[in-house]
Amino acid sequence: LSGLTNHSIKGINFASGGAGILDITGQSMLTLMKFGKENTPSSSKNQKNVISLAVQILQFATVQNDLMGTMGQAAMEKFLSKSLFFISIGSNDIFAYYHSNSSLSKQAFMSNLVLTYENHLKDLLNLGARKFGLISVPPIGCPSH
């Protein structure tokens, strides 16, 4: 992610399929989702490529640092204050929980999930994000096709 270009000034996508609010979600999603088949070597390989929300935020911190070096602090802060941060995450966490044998109660799981999400959003605020579009979790088990 190092080295900004004019294209990255217009927008950067940090999304990673299979990721969740919790770090463990991406590690377990492909194992849980068998779709009627046994896991294949290719699904195990893809599982290692899921980038957690925490790591995505660290990647944004790298970009923020590059912006500061390129623009200076004041211009970077102004730029980020006008930027939109769209986040659609959480369904993989809930899907994984409901398909696990976790002894954690639903209430405890959801409390932990919300607290972790809140902390991730605070991290983004601390890095200069100001405008958010938070997409709610769709009905679980009803993916669009």
GROMACS .gro file of N, CA and C in nm:
model
  435
    1LEU      N    1   0.081  -0.121   0.000
    1LEU     CA    2   0.000   0.000   0.000
    1LEU      C    3   0.084   0.126   0.000
    2SER      N    4   0.213   0.113  -0.002
    2SER     CA    5   0.295   0.234   0.001
    2SER      C    6   0.300   0.298  -0.136
    3GLY      N    7   0.322   0.426  -0.137
    3GLY     CA    8   0.332   0.500  -0.262
    3GLY      C    9   0.196   0.539  -0.315
    4LEU      N   10   0.154   0.660  -0.286
    4LEU     CA   11   0.024   0.708  -0.332
    4LEU      C   12   0.030   0.749  -0.478
    5THR      N   13  -0.081   0.732  -0.545
    5THR     CA   14  -0.095   0.778  -0.683
    5THR      C   15  -0.216   0.870  -0.688
    6ASN      N   16  -0.236   0.936  -0.802
    6ASN     CA   17  -0.355   1.019  -0.817
    6ASN      C   18  -0.482   0.936  -0.803
    7HIS      N   19  -0.477   0.809  -0.844
    7HIS     CA   20  -0.594   0.723  -0.831
    7HIS      C   21  -0.628   0.697  -0.685
    8SER      N   22  -0.528   0.679  -0.600
    8SER     CA   23  -0.557   0.651  -0.460
    8SER      C   24  -0.610   0.774  -0.388
    9ILE      N   25  -0.585   0.892  -0.439
    9ILE     CA   26  -0.641   1.013  -0.381
    9ILE      C   27  -0.793   1.016  -0.405
   10LYS      N   28  -0.839   0.951  -0.510
   10LYS     CA   29  -0.982   0.951  -0.543
   10LYS      C   30  -1.058   0.839  -0.472
   11GLY      N   31  -0.990   0.741  -0.421
   11GLY     CA   32  -1.058   0.635  -0.349
   11GLY      C   33  -0.975   0.510  -0.335
   12ILE      N   34  -0.989   0.446  -0.220
   12ILE     CA   35  -0.918   0.322  -0.192
   12ILE      C   36  -1.018   0.226  -0.128
   13ASN      N   37  -1.013   0.100  -0.169
   13ASN     CA   38  -1.101  -0.002  -0.116
   13ASN      C   39  -1.016  -0.100  -0.034
   14PHE      N   40  -1.048  -0.112   0.093
   14PHE     CA   41  -0.974  -0.204   0.180
   14PHE      C   42  -1.051  -0.334   0.205
   15ALA      N   43  -1.168  -0.349   0.147
   15ALA     CA   44  -1.256  -0.463   0.176
   15ALA      C   45  -1.189  -0.596   0.146
   16SER      N   46  -1.228  -0.696   0.224
   16SER     CA   47  -1.178  -0.831   0.206
   16SER      C   48  -1.293  -0.929   0.228
   17GLY      N   49  -1.327  -1.006   0.125
   17GLY     CA   50  -1.435  -1.103   0.137
   17GLY      C   51  -1.409  -1.203   0.248
   18GLY      N   52  -1.510  -1.229   0.327
   18GLY     CA   53  -1.498  -1.323   0.438
   18GLY      C   54  -1.457  -1.259   0.568
   19ALA      N   55  -1.421  -1.131   0.564
   19ALA     CA   56  -1.376  -1.062   0.686
   19ALA      C   57  -1.494  -1.033   0.778
   20GLY      N   58  -1.461  -1.009   0.901
   20GLY     CA   59  -1.562  -0.973   0.999
   20GLY      C   60  -1.510  -0.867   1.093
   21ILE      N   61  -1.594  -0.831   1.186
   21ILE     CA   62  -1.556  -0.735   1.290
   21ILE      C   63  -1.451  -0.800   1.381
   22LEU      N   64  -1.472  -0.927   1.412
   22LEU     CA   65  -1.379  -1.001   1.497
   22LEU      C   66  -1.268  -1.060   1.411
   23ASP      N   67  -1.147  -1.057   1.462
   23ASP     CA   68  -1.033  -1.110   1.387
   23ASP      C   69  -1.050  -1.258   1.350
   24ILE      N   70  -1.110  -1.333   1.438
   24ILE     CA   71  -1.124  -1.478   1.416
   24ILE      C   72  -1.221  -1.511   1.303
   25THR      N   73  -1.311  -1.419   1.270
   25THR     CA   74  -1.414  -1.449   1.171
   25THR      C   75  -1.356  -1.492   1.037
   26GLY      N   76  -1.264  -1.418   0.984
   26GLY     CA   77  -1.204  -1.453   0.855
   26GLY      C   78  -1.129  -1.584   0.859
   27GLN      N   79  -1.078  -1.619   0.977
   27GLN     CA   80  -1.004  -1.744   0.990
   27GLN      C   81  -1.096  -1.865   0.988
   28SER      N   82  -1.222  -1.844   1.027
   28SER     CA   83  -1.313  -1.958   1.038
   28SER      C   84  -1.422  -1.963   0.933
   29MET      N   85  -1.445  -1.856   0.858
   29MET     CA   86  -1.558  -1.851   0.766
   29MET      C   87  -1.556  -1.962   0.661
   30LEU      N   88  -1.446  -1.982   0.594
   30LEU     CA   89  -1.444  -2.082   0.487
   30LEU      C   90  -1.455  -2.223   0.541
   31THR      N   91  -1.411  -2.243   0.664
   31THR     CA   92  -1.427  -2.374   0.726
   31THR      C   93  -1.574  -2.400   0.754
   32LEU      N   94  -1.647  -2.297   0.797
   32LEU     CA   95  -1.788  -2.313   0.830
   32LEU      C   96  -1.877  -2.324   0.707
   33MET      N   97  -1.837  -2.260   0.598
   33MET     CA   98  -1.920  -2.255   0.479
   33MET      C   99  -1.877  -2.364   0.381
   34LYS      N  100  -1.934  -2.480   0.392
   34LYS     CA  101  -1.895  -2.591   0.307
   34LYS      C  102  -1.979  -2.598   0.180
   35PHE      N  103  -2.096  -2.537   0.179
   35PHE     CA  104  -2.185  -2.538   0.064
   35PHE      C  105  -2.206  -2.680   0.010
   36GLY      N  106  -2.219  -2.775   0.101
   36GLY     CA  107  -2.246  -2.912   0.058
   36GLY      C  108  -2.124  -2.988   0.011
   37LYS      N  109  -2.005  -2.930   0.022
   37LYS     CA  110  -1.882  -2.996  -0.024
   37LYS      C  111  -1.780  -2.995   0.089
   38GLU      N  112  -1.686  -3.082   0.078
   38GLU     CA  113  -1.572  -3.077   0.169
   38GLU      C  114  -1.483  -2.960   0.129
   39ASN      N  115  -1.411  -2.908   0.225
   39ASN     CA  116  -1.317  -2.800   0.193
   39ASN      C  117  -1.211  -2.851   0.097
   40THR      N  118  -1.171  -2.767   0.006
   40THR     CA  119  -1.070  -2.803  -0.092
   40THR      C  120  -0.941  -2.731  -0.057
   41PRO      N  121  -0.827  -2.775  -0.112
   41PRO     CA  122  -0.702  -2.703  -0.087
   41PRO      C  123  -0.712  -2.557  -0.128
   42SER      N  124  -0.789  -2.527  -0.234
   42SER     CA  125  -0.797  -2.387  -0.276
   42SER      C  126  -0.873  -2.304  -0.174
   43SER      N  127  -0.976  -2.362  -0.106
   43SER     CA  128  -1.048  -2.284  -0.006
   43SER      C  129  -0.958  -2.259   0.115
   44SER      N  130  -0.871  -2.354   0.149
   44SER     CA  131  -0.777  -2.331   0.259
   44SER      C  132  -0.680  -2.219   0.226
   45LYS      N  133  -0.636  -2.216   0.100
   45LYS     CA  134  -0.546  -2.110   0.057
   45LYS      C  135  -0.615  -1.974   0.066
   46ASN      N  136  -0.740  -1.966   0.019
   46ASN     CA  137  -0.814  -1.840   0.023
   46ASN      C  138  -0.839  -1.794   0.166
   47GLN      N  139  -0.858  -1.888   0.257
   47GLN     CA  140  -0.883  -1.856   0.396
   47GLN      C  141  -0.768  -1.773   0.453
   48LYS      N  142  -0.647  -1.801   0.413
   48LYS     CA  143  -0.531  -1.728   0.463
   48LYS      C  144  -0.526  -1.586   0.408
   49ASN      N  145  -0.603  -1.558   0.302
   49ASN     CA  146  -0.599  -1.427   0.240
   49ASN      C  147  -0.705  -1.331   0.291
   50VAL      N  148  -0.789  -1.373   0.385
   50VAL     CA  149  -0.890  -1.285   0.441
   50VAL      C  150  -0.820  -1.183   0.531
   51ILE      N  151  -0.849  -1.056   0.507
   51ILE     CA  152  -0.785  -0.948   0.582
   51ILE      C  153  -0.886  -0.894   0.683
   52SER      N  154  -0.857  -0.909   0.810
   52SER     CA  155  -0.950  -0.867   0.915
   52SER      C  156  -0.971  -0.717   0.913
   53LEU      N  157  -1.081  -0.672   0.974
   53LEU     CA  158  -1.108  -0.528   0.983
   53LEU      C  159  -0.995  -0.457   1.055
   54ALA      N  160  -0.940  -0.518   1.159
   54ALA     CA  161  -0.829  -0.456   1.232
   54ALA      C  162  -0.710  -0.431   1.140
   55VAL      N  163  -0.679  -0.528   1.054
   55VAL     CA  164  -0.566  -0.512   0.961
   55VAL      C  165  -0.602  -0.411   0.853
   56GLN      N  166  -0.727  -0.410   0.809
   56GLN     CA  167  -0.769  -0.309   0.711
   56GLN      C  168  -0.750  -0.168   0.767
   57ILE      N  169  -0.778  -0.151   0.895
   57ILE     CA  170  -0.758  -0.021   0.960
   57ILE      C  171  -0.609   0.012   0.968
   58LEU      N  172  -0.526  -0.087   0.995
   58LEU     CA  173  -0.380  -0.065   0.993
   58LEU      C  174  -0.333  -0.025   0.854
   59GLN      N  175  -0.393  -0.086   0.751
   59GLN     CA  176  -0.359  -0.047   0.614
   59GLN      C  177  -0.399   0.098   0.588
   60PHE      N  178  -0.516   0.137   0.638
   60PHE     CA  179  -0.557   0.277   0.623
   60PHE      C  180  -0.460   0.369   0.697
   61ALA      N  181  -0.412   0.327   0.813
   61ALA     CA  182  -0.315   0.408   0.887
   61ALA      C  183  -0.189   0.431   0.804
   62THR      N  184  -0.148   0.331   0.727
   62THR     CA  185  -0.033   0.346   0.638
   62THR      C  186  -0.062   0.451   0.532
   63VAL      N  187  -0.182   0.446   0.474
   63VAL     CA  188  -0.222   0.545   0.373
   63VAL      C  189  -0.229   0.683   0.437
   64GLN      N  190  -0.285   0.692   0.555
   64GLN     CA  191  -0.294   0.821   0.625
   64GLN      C  192  -0.155   0.879   0.647
   65ASN      N  193  -0.061   0.795   0.685
   65ASN     CA  194   0.077   0.839   0.705
   65ASN      C  195   0.139   0.887   0.573
   66ASP      N  196   0.112   0.813   0.464
   66ASP     CA  197   0.161   0.854   0.332
   66ASP      C  198   0.101   0.987   0.290
   67LEU      N  199  -0.029   1.005   0.317
   67LEU     CA  200  -0.096   1.132   0.286
   67LEU      C  201  -0.032   1.247   0.362
   68MET      N  202  -0.002   1.223   0.489
   68MET     CA  203   0.061   1.327   0.570
   68MET      C  204   0.196   1.365   0.512
   69GLY      N  205   0.272   1.266   0.468
   69GLY     CA  206   0.402   1.293   0.408
   69GLY      C  207   0.392   1.366   0.275
   70THR      N  208   0.286   1.337   0.200
   70THR     CA  209   0.267   1.399   0.069
   70THR      C  210   0.206   1.538   0.079
   71MET      N  211   0.105   1.554   0.166
   71MET     CA  212   0.027   1.677   0.171
   71MET      C  213   0.062   1.769   0.288
   72GLY      N  214   0.114   1.710   0.394
   72GLY     CA  215   0.129   1.783   0.519
   72GLY      C  216   0.008   1.757   0.607
   73GLN      N  217   0.024   1.778   0.737
   73GLN     CA  218  -0.080   1.742   0.833
   73GLN      C  219  -0.211   1.816   0.811
   74ALA      N  220  -0.207   1.948   0.797
   74ALA     CA  221  -0.331   2.026   0.784
   74ALA      C  222  -0.410   1.986   0.660
   75ALA      N  223  -0.342   1.973   0.546
   75ALA     CA  224  -0.411   1.936   0.422
   75ALA      C  225  -0.465   1.793   0.430
   76MET      N  226  -0.390   1.705   0.494
   76MET     CA  227  -0.434   1.567   0.510
   76MET      C  228  -0.560   1.562   0.597
   77GLU      N  229  -0.561   1.636   0.707
   77GLU     CA  230  -0.678   1.638   0.795
   77GLU      C  231  -0.800   1.693   0.722
   78LYS      N  232  -0.781   1.798   0.644
   78LYS     CA  233  -0.891   1.856   0.567
   78LYS      C  234  -0.941   1.755   0.463
   79PHE      N  235  -0.849   1.691   0.394
   79PHE     CA  236  -0.883   1.591   0.293
   79PHE      C  237  -0.964   1.477   0.354
   80LEU      N  238  -0.917   1.423   0.466
   80LEU     CA  239  -0.987   1.311   0.529
   80LEU      C  240  -1.122   1.353   0.585
   81SER      N  241  -1.133   1.479   0.629
   81SER     CA  242  -1.261   1.525   0.684
   81SER      C  243  -1.369   1.531   0.576
   82LYS      N  244  -1.329   1.537   0.451
   82LYS     CA  245  -1.424   1.540   0.339
   82LYS      C  246  -1.446   1.401   0.278
   83SER      N  247  -1.367   1.304   0.320
   83SER     CA  248  -1.374   1.169   0.264
   83SER      C  249  -1.489   1.090   0.325
   84LEU      N  250  -1.543   0.997   0.247
   84LEU     CA  251  -1.650   0.908   0.294
   84LEU      C  252  -1.593   0.770   0.322
   85PHE      N  253  -1.629   0.715   0.434
   85PHE     CA  254  -1.584   0.583   0.475
   85PHE      C  255  -1.707   0.492   0.483
   86PHE      N  256  -1.724   0.406   0.383
   86PHE     CA  257  -1.836   0.313   0.380
   86PHE      C  258  -1.792   0.180   0.438
   87ILE      N  259  -1.871   0.129   0.531
   87ILE     CA  260  -1.837   0.004   0.597
   87ILE      C  261  -1.959  -0.087   0.596
   88SER      N  262  -1.940  -0.206   0.544
   88SER     CA  263  -2.044  -0.309   0.544
   88SER      C  264  -1.981  -0.436   0.599
   89ILE      N  265  -2.008  -0.462   0.724
   89ILE     CA  266  -1.941  -0.574   0.791
   89ILE      C  267  -2.028  -0.621   0.907
   90GLY      N  268  -2.010  -0.744   0.947
   90GLY     CA  269  -2.080  -0.797   1.064
   90GLY      C  270  -2.159  -0.924   1.035
   91SER      N  271  -2.207  -0.940   0.912
   91SER     CA  272  -2.288  -1.059   0.882
   91SER      C  273  -2.204  -1.186   0.890
   92ASN      N  274  -2.079  -1.181   0.849
   92ASN     CA  275  -1.994  -1.300   0.859
   92ASN      C  276  -1.971  -1.340   1.004
   93ASP      N  277  -1.959  -1.241   1.092
   93ASP     CA  278  -1.942  -1.270   1.235
   93ASP      C  279  -2.063  -1.344   1.290
   94ILE      N  280  -2.182  -1.291   1.259
   94ILE     CA  281  -2.306  -1.351   1.311
   94ILE      C  282  -2.328  -1.488   1.249
   95PHE      N  283  -2.305  -1.500   1.120
   95PHE     CA  284  -2.318  -1.629   1.052
   95PHE      C  285  -2.225  -1.732   1.116
   96ALA      N  286  -2.102  -1.695   1.138
   96ALA     CA  287  -2.005  -1.788   1.198
   96ALA      C  288  -2.046  -1.827   1.339
   97TYR      N  289  -2.098  -1.731   1.417
   97TYR     CA  290  -2.141  -1.762   1.554
   97TYR      C  291  -2.255  -1.864   1.553
   98TYR      N  292  -2.356  -1.839   1.470
   98TYR     CA  293  -2.472  -1.928   1.467
   98TYR      C  294  -2.440  -2.067   1.412
   99HIS      N  295  -2.332  -2.080   1.340
   99HIS     CA  296  -2.293  -2.211   1.287
   99HIS      C  297  -2.178  -2.273   1.366
  100SER      N  298  -2.150  -2.216   1.482
  100SER     CA  299  -2.044  -2.271   1.566
  100SER      C  300  -2.108  -2.343   1.685
  101ASN      N  301  -2.026  -2.407   1.761
  101ASN     CA  302  -2.071  -2.472   1.884
  101ASN      C  303  -2.028  -2.390   2.004
  102SER      N  304  -2.031  -2.259   1.991
  102SER     CA  305  -1.984  -2.170   2.096
  102SER      C  306  -2.070  -2.183   2.222
  103SER      N  307  -2.004  -2.183   2.336
  103SER     CA  308  -2.076  -2.184   2.463
  103SER      C  309  -2.112  -2.042   2.507
  104LEU      N  310  -2.066  -1.943   2.433
  104LEU     CA  311  -2.094  -1.803   2.462
  104LEU      C  312  -2.241  -1.774   2.430
  105SER      N  313  -2.310  -1.707   2.523
  105SER     CA  314  -2.451  -1.674   2.499
  105SER      C  315  -2.464  -1.574   2.385
  106LYS      N  316  -2.582  -1.569   2.324
  106LYS     CA  317  -2.607  -1.473   2.216
  106LYS      C  318  -2.583  -1.330   2.264
  107GLN      N  319  -2.632  -1.300   2.384
  107GLN     CA  320  -2.616  -1.165   2.439
  107GLN      C  321  -2.468  -1.131   2.460
  108ALA      N  322  -2.392  -1.224   2.514
  108ALA     CA  323  -2.249  -1.199   2.536
  108ALA      C  324  -2.176  -1.184   2.402
  109PHE      N  325  -2.211  -1.267   2.304
  109PHE     CA  326  -2.148  -1.257   2.173
  109PHE      C  327  -2.177  -1.121   2.110
  110MET      N  328  -2.305  -1.082   2.109
  110MET     CA  329  -2.343  -0.955   2.046
  110MET      C  330  -2.281  -0.836   2.119
  111SER      N  331  -2.274  -0.842   2.251
  111SER     CA  332  -2.210  -0.734   2.328
  111SER      C  333  -2.064  -0.719   2.289
  112ASN      N  334  -1.995  -0.832   2.279
  112ASN     CA  335  -1.854  -0.830   2.238
  112ASN      C  336  -1.839  -0.778   2.095
  113LEU      N  337  -1.929  -0.821   2.007
  113LEU     CA  338  -1.924  -0.777   1.867
  113LEU      C  339  -1.944  -0.626   1.856
  114VAL      N  340  -2.044  -0.574   1.926
  114VAL     CA  341  -2.072  -0.430   1.922
  114VAL      C  342  -1.956  -0.350   1.982
  115LEU      N  343  -1.902  -0.396   2.094
  115LEU     CA  344  -1.789  -0.327   2.157
  115LEU      C  345  -1.667  -0.326   2.065
  116THR      N  346  -1.639  -0.438   2.001
  116THR     CA  347  -1.525  -0.445   1.909
  116THR      C  348  -1.546  -0.352   1.791
  117TYR      N  349  -1.668  -0.349   1.736
  117TYR     CA  350  -1.700  -0.260   1.623
  117TYR      C  351  -1.684  -0.114   1.665
  118GLU      N  352  -1.734  -0.082   1.783
  118GLU     CA  353  -1.720   0.055   1.835
  118GLU      C  354  -1.572   0.094   1.846
  119ASN      N  355  -1.489   0.005   1.895
  119ASN     CA  356  -1.346   0.033   1.907
  119ASN      C  357  -1.280   0.052   1.770
  120HIS      N  358  -1.320  -0.028   1.671
  120HIS     CA  359  -1.267  -0.010   1.536
  120HIS      C  360  -1.306   0.126   1.480
  121LEU      N  361  -1.432   0.167   1.502
  121LEU     CA  362  -1.476   0.298   1.453
  121LEU      C  363  -1.401   0.411   1.524
  122LYS      N  364  -1.374   0.395   1.653
  122LYS     CA  365  -1.295   0.495   1.726
  122LYS      C  366  -1.153   0.503   1.669
  123ASP      N  367  -1.097   0.388   1.632
  123ASP     CA  368  -0.964   0.388   1.570
  123ASP      C  369  -0.966   0.469   1.441
  124LEU      N  370  -1.070   0.451   1.360
  124LEU     CA  371  -1.082   0.528   1.235
  124LEU      C  372  -1.098   0.677   1.264
  125LEU      N  373  -1.176   0.711   1.366
  125LEU     CA  374  -1.191   0.852   1.406
  125LEU      C  375  -1.056   0.910   1.447
  126ASN      N  376  -0.980   0.834   1.523
  126ASN     CA  377  -0.847   0.881   1.567
  126ASN      C  378  -0.751   0.899   1.450
  127LEU      N  379  -0.777   0.829   1.340
  127LEU     CA  380  -0.692   0.841   1.220
  127LEU      C  381  -0.741   0.950   1.125
  128GLY      N  382  -0.851   1.017   1.160
  128GLY     CA  383  -0.898   1.129   1.080
  128GLY      C  384  -1.027   1.108   1.004
  129ALA      N  385  -1.083   0.988   1.008
  129ALA     CA  386  -1.211   0.963   0.940
  129ALA      C  387  -1.321   1.041   1.013
  130ARG      N  388  -1.410   1.104   0.936
  130ARG     CA  389  -1.517   1.183   0.996
  130ARG      C  390  -1.655   1.150   0.941
  131LYS      N  391  -1.663   1.109   0.815
  131LYS     CA  392  -1.793   1.083   0.753
  131LYS      C  393  -1.804   0.934   0.724
  132PHE      N  394  -1.906   0.873   0.783
  132PHE     CA  395  -1.923   0.728   0.771
  132PHE      C  396  -2.057   0.692   0.708
  133GLY      N  397  -2.057   0.589   0.629
  133GLY     CA  398  -2.177   0.522   0.583
  133GLY      C  399  -2.170   0.380   0.634
  134LEU      N  400  -2.248   0.350   0.737
  134LEU     CA  401  -2.245   0.218   0.797
  134LEU      C  402  -2.364   0.138   0.745
  135ILE      N  403  -2.335   0.034   0.672
  135ILE     CA  404  -2.438  -0.051   0.613
  135ILE      C  405  -2.479  -0.154   0.717
  136SER      N  406  -2.609  -0.165   0.742
  136SER     CA  407  -2.655  -0.259   0.844
  136SER      C  408  -2.639  -0.403   0.795
  137VAL      N  409  -2.641  -0.493   0.888
  137VAL     CA  410  -2.626  -0.635   0.857
  137VAL      C  411  -2.755  -0.684   0.791
  138PRO      N  412  -2.745  -0.748   0.674
  138PRO     CA  413  -2.865  -0.800   0.608
  138PRO      C  414  -2.916  -0.924   0.681
  139PRO      N  415  -3.035  -0.971   0.646
  139PRO     CA  416  -3.083  -1.096   0.707
  139PRO      C  417  -2.980  -1.208   0.685
  140ILE      N  418  -2.948  -1.277   0.790
  140ILE     CA  419  -2.848  -1.384   0.783
  140ILE      C  420  -2.910  -1.505   0.714
  141GLY      N  421  -2.834  -1.565   0.623
  141GLY     CA  422  -2.882  -1.681   0.550
  141GLY      C  423  -2.961  -1.644   0.425
  142CYS      N  424  -2.966  -1.515   0.392
  142CYS     CA  425  -3.040  -1.468   0.274
  142CYS      C  426  -2.949  -1.386   0.184
  143PRO      N  427  -2.837  -1.443   0.140
  143PRO     CA  428  -2.747  -1.365   0.054
  143PRO      C  429  -2.812  -1.337  -0.081
  144SER      N  430  -2.778  -1.225  -0.140
  144SER     CA  431  -2.831  -1.194  -0.273
  144SER      C  432  -2.757  -1.277  -0.377
  145HIS      N  433  -2.823  -1.311  -0.481
  145HIS     CA  434  -2.761  -1.392  -0.588
  145HIS      C  435  -2.771  -1.318  -0.718
   0.00000   0.00000   0.00000
